[in-house]
PDB file of C-alpha atoms in Angstrom:
ATOM      1  CA  MET C 582      67.739  32.427  38.896  1.00 50.00           C
ATOM      2  CA  ALA C 583      69.389  34.787  40.652  1.00 54.00           C
ATOM      3  CA  SER C 584      69.179  35.324  44.624  1.00 52.00           C
ATOM      4  CA  GLY C 585      67.100  38.898  43.148  1.00 52.00           C
ATOM      5  CA  GLU C 586      64.877  36.933  41.636  1.00 53.00           C
ATOM      6  CA  ILE C 587      64.780  34.003  44.549  1.00 50.00           C
ATOM      7  CA  LEU C 588      63.279  36.615  46.621  1.00 45.00           C
ATOM      8  CA  VAL C 589      60.706  37.662  44.859  1.00 46.00           C
ATOM      9  CA  ALA C 590      59.416  34.444  43.936  1.00 44.00           C
ATOM     10  CA  HIS C 591      59.585  33.609  47.709  1.00 44.00           C
ATOM     11  CA  GLY C 592      57.886  37.055  48.191  1.00 43.00           C
ATOM     12  CA  MET C 593      54.764  36.833  46.576  1.00 45.00           C
ATOM     13  CA  TRP C 594      54.630  32.630  47.433  1.00 37.00           C
ATOM     14  CA  GLU C 595      53.738  34.544  50.765  1.00 46.00           C
ATOM     15  CA  VAL C 596      52.019  37.105  50.385  1.00 42.00           C
ATOM     16  CA  LEU C 597      49.903  34.217  48.027  1.00 41.00           C
ATOM     17  CA  ARG C 598      49.858  32.217  50.841  1.00 47.00           C
ATOM     18  CA  GLN C 599      48.718  34.456  53.819  1.00 49.00           C
ATOM     19  CA  SER C 600      46.095  35.975  51.409  1.00 45.00           C
ATOM     20  CA  ARG C 601      44.367  32.761  50.903  1.00 54.00           C
ATOM     21  CA  GLY C 602      43.528  32.775  54.513  1.00 55.00           C
ATOM     22  CA  TYR C 603      40.974  35.408  53.541  1.00 63.00           C
ATOM     23  CA  VAL C 604      39.666  33.814  51.739  1.00 85.00           C
ATOM     24  CA  PRO C 605      35.755  32.014  53.028  1.00 91.00           C
ATOM     25  CA  HIS C 606      35.447  28.232  52.206  1.00 95.00           C
ATOM     26  CA  SER C 607      31.769  27.660  52.829  1.00 96.00           C
ATOM     27  CA  VAL C 608      31.916  24.461  55.466  1.00 97.00           C
ATOM     28  CA  GLY C 609      28.308  22.630  55.985  1.00 98.00           C
ATOM     29  CA  VAL C 610      28.235  21.030  59.470  1.00 98.00           C
ATOM     30  CA  TYR C 611      26.253  18.055  59.742  1.00 98.00           C
ATOM     31  CA  GLY C 612      25.012  15.630  61.864  1.00 98.00           C
ATOM     32  CA  ALA C 613      22.294  13.171  65.042  1.00 97.00           C
ATOM     33  CA  SER C 614      21.627  15.257  67.409  1.00 95.00           C
ATOM     34  CA  GLN C 615      23.305  16.063  70.817  1.00 95.00           C
ATOM     35  CA  THR C 616      26.437  14.662  68.661  1.00 97.00           C
ATOM     36  CA  GLY C 617      28.548  18.222  69.754  1.00 96.00           C
ATOM     37  CA  LYS C 618      27.745  20.744  66.891  1.00 97.00           C
ATOM     38  CA  THR C 619      26.990  23.792  68.501  1.00 95.00           C
ATOM     39  CA  THR C 620      29.236  22.953  70.847  1.00 95.00           C
ATOM     40  CA  LEU C 621      31.708  22.923  67.710  1.00 96.00           C
ATOM     41  CA  ASP C 622      30.477  25.380  65.907  1.00 96.00           C
ATOM     42  CA  ARG C 623      30.938  28.343  69.775  1.00 94.00           C
ATOM     43  CA  GLN C 624      34.492  26.980  70.119  1.00 95.00           C
ATOM     44  CA  LEU C 625      34.813  27.816  66.730  1.00 94.00           C
ATOM     45  CA  THR C 626      33.541  30.567  67.385  1.00 93.00           C
ATOM     46  CA  THR C 627      35.588  31.420  70.516  1.00 91.00           C
ATOM     47  CA  GLN C 628      38.061  28.838  72.296  1.00 90.00           C
ATOM     48  CA  GLY C 629      37.831  27.347  74.889  1.00 90.00           C
ATOM     49  CA  GLU C 630      36.003  25.009  77.745  1.00 89.00           C
ATOM     50  CA  ILE C 631      32.411  24.773  76.882  1.00 89.00           C
ATOM     51  CA  ARG C 632      29.378  24.206  79.838  1.00 87.00           C
ATOM     52  CA  PRO C 633      27.558  21.406  79.253  1.00 85.00           C
ATOM     53  CA  TYR C 634      24.079  21.621  76.991  1.00 83.00           C
ATOM     54  CA  GLY C 635      21.138  21.062  78.063  1.00 80.00           C
ATOM     55  CA  GLU C 636      18.080  20.113  76.342  1.00 77.00           C
ATOM     56  CA  ASP C 637      16.383  23.777  76.144  1.00 77.00           C
ATOM     57  CA  ASP C 638      19.639  24.775  74.866  1.00 79.00           C
ATOM     58  CA  ARG C 639      19.607  21.520  71.762  1.00 82.00           C
ATOM     59  CA  THR C 640      19.334  23.547  68.016  1.00 90.00           C
ATOM     60  CA  HIS C 641      16.136  23.688  66.879  1.00 88.00           C
ATOM     61  CA  HIS C 642      14.083  26.679  63.587  1.00 88.00           C
ATOM     62  CA  THR C 643      11.613  27.462  63.149  1.00 88.00           C
ATOM     63  CA  LEU C 644       8.690  26.344  60.873  1.00 87.00           C
ATOM     64  CA  ARG C 645       7.384  29.231  58.252  1.00 87.00           C
ATOM     65  CA  ARG C 646       5.207  28.265  54.987  1.00 82.00           C
ATOM     66  CA  GLY C 647       6.561  24.683  55.469  1.00 82.00           C
ATOM     67  CA  LYS C 648       9.454  25.117  55.772  1.00 86.00           C
ATOM     68  CA  TYR C 649      12.484  25.435  58.457  1.00 91.00           C
ATOM     69  CA  ILE C 650      14.624  28.977  58.649  1.00 91.00           C
ATOM     70  CA  LEU C 651      18.017  28.970  58.196  1.00 93.00           C
ATOM     71  CA  PRO C 652      20.835  30.476  60.705  1.00 93.00           C
ATOM     72  CA  GLU C 653      22.844  33.033  59.336  1.00 94.00           C
ATOM     73  CA  ALA C 654      25.709  31.990  58.242  1.00 95.00           C
ATOM     74  CA  THR C 655      29.088  33.295  60.797  1.00 95.00           C
ATOM     75  CA  HIS C 656      32.532  33.389  59.097  1.00 96.00           C
ATOM     76  CA  LYS C 657      35.173  31.560  61.186  1.00 96.00           C
ATOM     77  CA  ARG C 658      38.490  32.080  61.904  1.00 94.00           C
ATOM     78  CA  ILE C 659      40.417  28.862  61.872  1.00 95.00           C
ATOM     79  CA  ARG C 660      44.717  28.432  62.772  1.00 91.00           C
ATOM     80  CA  SER C 661      46.583  25.213  62.584  1.00 91.00           C
ATOM     81  CA  ARG C 662      50.383  25.380  63.932  1.00 83.00           C
ATOM     82  CA  GLY C 663      51.147  29.538  62.725  1.00 86.00           C
ATOM     83  CA  MET C 664      48.283  29.059  58.912  1.00 89.00           C
ATOM     84  CA  LYS C 665      45.023  30.222  59.001  1.00 91.00           C
ATOM     85  CA  ARG C 666      41.765  30.003  57.234  1.00 94.00           C
ATOM     86  CA  THR C 667      38.414  31.316  56.888  1.00 95.00           C
ATOM     87  CA  ILE C 668      35.567  29.163  57.289  1.00 96.00           C
ATOM     88  CA  VAL C 669      31.841  29.396  56.893  1.00 97.00           C
ATOM     89  CA  SER C 670      29.422  27.125  58.587  1.00 97.00           C
ATOM     90  CA  ARG C 671      25.577  27.813  60.311  1.00 96.00           C
ATOM     91  CA  ASP C 672      24.802  26.053  63.544  1.00 96.00           C
ATOM     92  CA  ILE C 673      21.756  23.667  61.953  1.00 96.00           C
ATOM     93  CA  GLY C 674      20.231  20.907  63.656  1.00 95.00           C
ATOM     94  CA  GLY C 675      20.477  17.203  64.051  1.00 95.00           C
ATOM     95  CA  HIS C 676      17.096  15.666  64.390  1.00 94.00           C
ATOM     96  CA  VAL C 677      15.280  14.114  61.831  1.00 95.00           C
ATOM     97  CA  GLU C 678      13.022  16.634  60.524  1.00 95.00           C
ATOM     98  CA  TYR C 679      15.611  19.501  60.019  1.00 95.00           C
ATOM     99  CA  HIS C 680      17.524  16.168  57.540  1.00 96.00           C
ATOM    100  CA  SER C 681      16.119  18.627  54.811  1.00 94.00           C
ATOM    101  CA  THR C 682      17.408  21.771  55.699  1.00 95.00           C
ATOM    102  CA  TRP C 683      20.899  20.335  55.553  1.00 97.00           C
ATOM    103  CA  LEU C 684      20.667  19.668  52.247  1.00 96.00           C
ATOM    104  CA  ARG C 685      18.795  23.560  51.690  1.00 94.00           C
ATOM    105  CA  ASP C 686      21.871  24.361  52.494  1.00 96.00           C
ATOM    106  CA  LEU C 687      24.665  22.218  51.089  1.00 96.00           C
ATOM    107  CA  TRP C 688      22.714  23.945  48.037  1.00 94.00           C
ATOM    108  CA  LEU C 689      22.152  27.433  48.381  1.00 93.00           C
ATOM    109  CA  ARG C 690      25.689  27.186  49.589  1.00 94.00           C
ATOM    110  CA  LYS C 691      27.349  25.703  47.456  1.00 94.00           C
ATOM    111  CA  VAL C 692      29.334  23.843  50.417  1.00 97.00           C
ATOM    112  CA  LYS C 693      31.959  23.230  48.958  1.00 97.00           C
ATOM    113  CA  THR C 694      33.234  20.567  52.148  1.00 97.00           C
ATOM    114  CA  ILE C 695      30.757  18.980  54.403  1.00 98.00           C
ATOM    115  CA  VAL C 696      31.621  18.102  57.537  1.00 98.00           C
ATOM    116  CA  VAL C 697      29.698  15.119  58.988  1.00 98.00           C
ATOM    117  CA  VAL C 698      30.117  15.557  63.972  1.00 98.00           C
ATOM    118  CA  MET C 699      29.832  12.615  65.864  1.00 98.00           C
ATOM    119  CA  ASP C 700      30.131  10.095  68.426  1.00 98.00           C
ATOM    120  CA  HIS C 701      30.427   7.057  69.885  1.00 98.00           C
ATOM    121  CA  ARG C 702      27.155   6.621  70.757  1.00 98.00           C
ATOM    122  CA  HIS C 703      26.732   3.128  68.724  1.00 98.00           C
ATOM    123  CA  MET C 704      29.525   1.410  70.627  1.00 97.00           C
ATOM    124  CA  GLU C 705      28.120   2.175  73.790  1.00 97.00           C
ATOM    125  CA  ASP C 706      24.650   1.101  72.758  1.00 98.00           C
ATOM    126  CA  PRO C 707      24.780  -0.599  69.636  1.00 96.00           C
ATOM    127  CA  THR C 708      21.217  -1.130  68.816  1.00 97.00           C
ATOM    128  CA  ASN C 709      21.318   3.334  68.164  1.00 98.00           C
ATOM    129  CA  THR C 710      21.856   3.628  64.544  1.00 98.00           C
ATOM    130  CA  ASP C 711      21.580   8.153  65.026  1.00 98.00           C
ATOM    131  CA  ASN C 712      24.730   8.455  63.631  1.00 98.00           C
ATOM    132  CA  GLN C 713      24.441   6.015  61.211  1.00 98.00           C
ATOM    133  CA  VAL C 714      21.365   7.458  60.350  1.00 98.00           C
ATOM    134  CA  ALA C 715      22.345  10.855  59.268  1.00 98.00           C
ATOM    135  CA  LEU C 716      25.513  10.074  57.163  1.00 98.00           C
ATOM    136  CA  SER C 717      23.897   6.714  55.203  1.00 98.00           C
ATOM    137  CA  TYR C 718      20.679  10.530  54.399  1.00 98.00           C
ATOM    138  CA  LEU C 719      23.155  12.437  53.691  1.00 98.00           C
ATOM    139  CA  VAL C 720      25.149  10.576  50.887  1.00 98.00           C
ATOM    140  CA  THR C 721      21.982   8.486  50.029  1.00 98.00           C
ATOM    141  CA  SER C 722      21.111  12.459  49.471  1.00 97.00           C
ATOM    142  CA  LEU C 723      24.395  13.201  46.753  1.00 97.00           C
ATOM    143  CA  GLN C 724      23.833   9.300  44.598  1.00 97.00           C
ATOM    144  CA  ASN C 725      20.822  10.489  44.594  1.00 96.00           C
ATOM    145  CA  GLN C 726      21.635  14.055  43.609  1.00 95.00           C
ATOM    146  CA  THR C 727      17.970  14.752  45.773  1.00 93.00           C
ATOM    147  CA  ARG C 728      17.557  18.726  44.374  1.00 90.00           C
ATOM    148  CA  PRO C 729      15.350  20.115  48.345  1.00 89.00           C
ATOM    149  CA  LYS C 730      12.959  21.721  47.868  1.00 83.00           C
ATOM    150  CA  GLY C 731      12.894  26.293  48.513  1.00 73.00           C
ATOM    151  CA  LEU C 732      15.673  26.787  46.918  1.00 80.00           C
ATOM    152  CA  GLY C 733      14.346  30.262  45.432  1.00 70.00           C
ATOM    153  CA  LEU C 734      14.993  31.525  41.856  1.00 62.00           C
ATOM    154  CA  ARG C 735      18.465  31.991  42.380  1.00 62.00           C
ATOM    155  CA  ARG C 736      19.148  27.959  42.242  1.00 61.00           C
ATOM    156  CA  ILE C 737      16.188  27.368  39.276  1.00 62.00           C
ATOM    157  CA  PHE C 738      18.737  26.250  37.050  1.00 65.00           C
ATOM    158  CA  GLN C 739      21.255  24.246  39.411  1.00 75.00           C
ATOM    159  CA  ARG C 740      20.636  20.946  38.717  1.00 79.00           C
ATOM    160  CA  ARG C 741      23.622  19.519  40.265  1.00 90.00           C
ATOM    161  CA  TYR C 742      25.417  19.214  43.583  1.00 94.00           C
ATOM    162  CA  MET C 743      28.625  17.420  44.525  1.00 96.00           C
ATOM    163  CA  PRO C 744      31.177  18.414  47.792  1.00 97.00           C
ATOM    164  CA  GLN C 745      34.674  18.794  46.832  1.00 96.00           C
ATOM    165  CA  ARG C 746      34.941  16.818  50.265  1.00 97.00           C
ATOM    166  CA  ILE C 747      34.071  15.159  53.134  1.00 98.00           C
ATOM    167  CA  ILE C 748      35.158  14.963  56.735  1.00 97.00           C
ATOM    168  CA  LEU C 749      33.517  12.829  59.196  1.00 98.00           C
ATOM    169  CA  LEU C 750      34.785  13.831  62.818  1.00 98.00           C
ATOM    170  CA  MET C 751      34.596  11.687  65.802  1.00 98.00           C
ATOM    171  CA  ASN C 752      33.237  14.121  68.457  1.00 98.00           C
ATOM    172  CA  LYS C 753      34.112  13.111  72.180  1.00 98.00           C
ATOM    173  CA  ALA C 754      37.068  11.787  71.965  1.00 98.00           C
ATOM    174  CA  ASP C 755      37.803  13.237  76.005  1.00 96.00           C
ATOM    175  CA  GLU C 756      35.269  10.639  76.665  1.00 97.00           C
ATOM    176  CA  TRP C 757      36.142   7.332  74.389  1.00 98.00           C
ATOM    177  CA  MET C 758      40.143   8.124  73.292  1.00 97.00           C
ATOM    178  CA  ASN C 759      42.239   6.009  75.362  1.00 96.00           C
ATOM    179  CA  GLN C 760      46.053   5.847  75.406  1.00 96.00           C
ATOM    180  CA  GLU C 761      46.556   3.352  73.069  1.00 96.00           C
ATOM    181  CA  THR C 762      43.604   5.149  70.819  1.00 96.00           C
ATOM    182  CA  TYR C 763      45.827   8.132  71.089  1.00 97.00           C
ATOM    183  CA  SER C 764      48.045   6.231  70.089  1.00 97.00           C
ATOM    184  CA  GLN C 765      46.818   5.301  66.944  1.00 96.00           C
ATOM    185  CA  TRP C 766      45.375   9.077  66.285  1.00 96.00           C
ATOM    186  CA  GLU C 767      49.468   9.718  66.351  1.00 96.00           C
ATOM    187  CA  GLN C 768      50.035   7.633  63.396  1.00 96.00           C
ATOM    188  CA  GLY C 769      47.019   8.817  61.620  1.00 94.00           C
ATOM    189  CA  PHE C 770      44.788   5.554  61.806  1.00 96.00           C
ATOM    190  CA  ILE C 771      42.690   6.388  63.681  1.00 96.00           C
ATOM    191  CA  LEU C 772      39.740   5.522  60.335  1.00 96.00           C
ATOM    192  CA  ARG C 773      40.883   1.839  61.330  1.00 96.00           C
ATOM    193  CA  HIS C 774      39.618   2.326  65.096  1.00 97.00           C
ATOM    194  CA  PRO C 775      36.608   0.036  66.045  1.00 97.00           C
ATOM    195  CA  ILE C 776      33.802   2.959  66.263  1.00 98.00           C
ATOM    196  CA  PHE C 777      34.183   3.842  62.587  1.00 98.00           C
ATOM    197  CA  ASP C 778      33.121   0.244  61.153  1.00 97.00           C
ATOM    198  CA  ALA C 779      29.557   0.211  61.799  1.00 97.00           C
ATOM    199  CA  PHE C 780      29.961   3.295  59.058  1.00 98.00           C
ATOM    200  CA  ARG C 781      32.076   1.514  56.915  1.00 97.00           C
ATOM    201  CA  GLN C 782      29.337   0.437  53.903  1.00 97.00           C
ATOM    202  CA  THR C 783      28.734   3.907  53.500  1.00 98.00           C
ATOM    203  CA  LEU C 784      32.794   4.889  53.821  1.00 97.00           C
ATOM    204  CA  TYR C 785      33.298   3.141  50.882  1.00 98.00           C
ATOM    205  CA  GLU C 786      30.444   4.273  48.583  1.00 98.00           C
ATOM    206  CA  ILE C 787      31.389   8.221  49.465  1.00 98.00           C
ATOM    207  CA  GLN C 788      35.291   6.551  47.672  1.00 97.00           C
ATOM    208  CA  GLU C 789      32.865   5.337  44.520  1.00 97.00           C
ATOM    209  CA  MET C 790      31.151   8.904  44.460  1.00 97.00           C
ATOM    210  CA  LYS C 791      34.787  10.115  44.151  1.00 97.00           C
ATOM    211  CA  ILE C 792      34.633  12.081  46.907  1.00 97.00           C
ATOM    212  CA  PRO C 793      37.770  12.695  48.881  1.00 96.00           C
ATOM    213  CA  LEU C 794      37.681  11.695  52.378  1.00 96.00           C
ATOM    214  CA  ARG C 795      39.218  12.475  55.476  1.00 95.00           C
ATOM    215  CA  ALA C 796      38.418  11.534  59.288  1.00 96.00           C
ATOM    216  CA  ASP C 797      40.548  12.716  62.514  1.00 97.00           C
ATOM    217  CA  ALA C 798      39.086  12.886  66.702  1.00 98.00           C
ATOM    218  CA  CYS C 799      38.380  16.144  68.161  1.00 98.00           C
ATOM    219  CA  SER C 800      36.647  16.905  71.529  1.00 97.00           C
ATOM    220  CA  ALA C 801      35.036  20.203  70.277  1.00 97.00           C
ATOM    221  CA  ALA C 802      33.338  20.771  74.709  1.00 96.00           C
ATOM    222  CA  VAL C 803      37.762  21.343  75.767  1.00 95.00           C
ATOM    223  CA  GLY C 804      38.723  22.102  72.724  1.00 95.00           C
ATOM    224  CA  TRP C 805      41.403  19.000  71.528  1.00 97.00           C
ATOM    225  CA  ASN C 806      42.574  19.276  68.081  1.00 97.00           C
ATOM    226  CA  VAL C 807      39.821  21.933  66.821  1.00 97.00           C
ATOM    227  CA  ASP C 808      41.289  23.745  64.388  1.00 96.00           C
ATOM    228  CA  GLU C 809      43.346  21.033  63.589  1.00 95.00           C
ATOM    229  CA  ALA C 810      41.353  18.328  62.555  1.00 96.00           C
ATOM    230  CA  ILE C 811      39.508  20.188  59.614  1.00 95.00           C
ATOM    231  CA  PHE C 812      41.871  22.930  59.100  1.00 94.00           C
ATOM    232  CA  ARG C 813      44.257  19.192  58.277  1.00 92.00           C
ATOM    233  CA  GLY C 814      41.384  18.118  55.801  1.00 92.00           C
ATOM    234  CA  LEU C 815      41.504  21.126  53.457  1.00 91.00           C
ATOM    235  CA  ALA C 816      44.943  20.944  53.260  1.00 82.00           C
ATOM    236  CA  ASP C 817      44.367  20.302  49.917  1.00 67.00           C
ATOM    237  CA  LEU C 818      42.386  22.973  48.994  1.00 53.00           C
TER     238      LEU C 818
END
């Protein structure tokens, strides 16, 4: 191949690579209440240190005609090492009564990537199973192909849904990560940390469903490893 042809081919590849970053990618962000989903949503929208949220700031939804009203999905630009991607997501509450709303969001938007936001509460209190319940609900729903109510006529013939991947995002790393854990994260072994042990059986089930899984750590409040974690999770797209 002549040098001119190589340059043209390289130029075309760069154009394709850059344009790819503007194609919106549907992401569903779910998890137990107070794991930091709203903080993550704000951080992805505008980078910076997010103020602590109180009980009055929790995400709630209006109940109308037997179903909760979904918030509008918004576009965010994530960046990592000079590359950019556009993702589209909603800020949906994590209370148990909203779990079925997660499924409506998944099916209505045909979400390609599920991001499950967790924190370390189960390490501080072994009797707390909020994170386990949230992840198990999503995985069981995928296993059983649970079709939520209220999809409307647009999805009347849709009988199956499966994401392309699941990203487990262990949030609040500024509160639970130490030097040893940071080294483990740097080496790419964060999934072997005891913080993930409570979910091990569910992780096996995800693998058996042939859904690629990524696990990472971040601190949405201070903006550490937020864009990068999601970007890495989408790397094989």
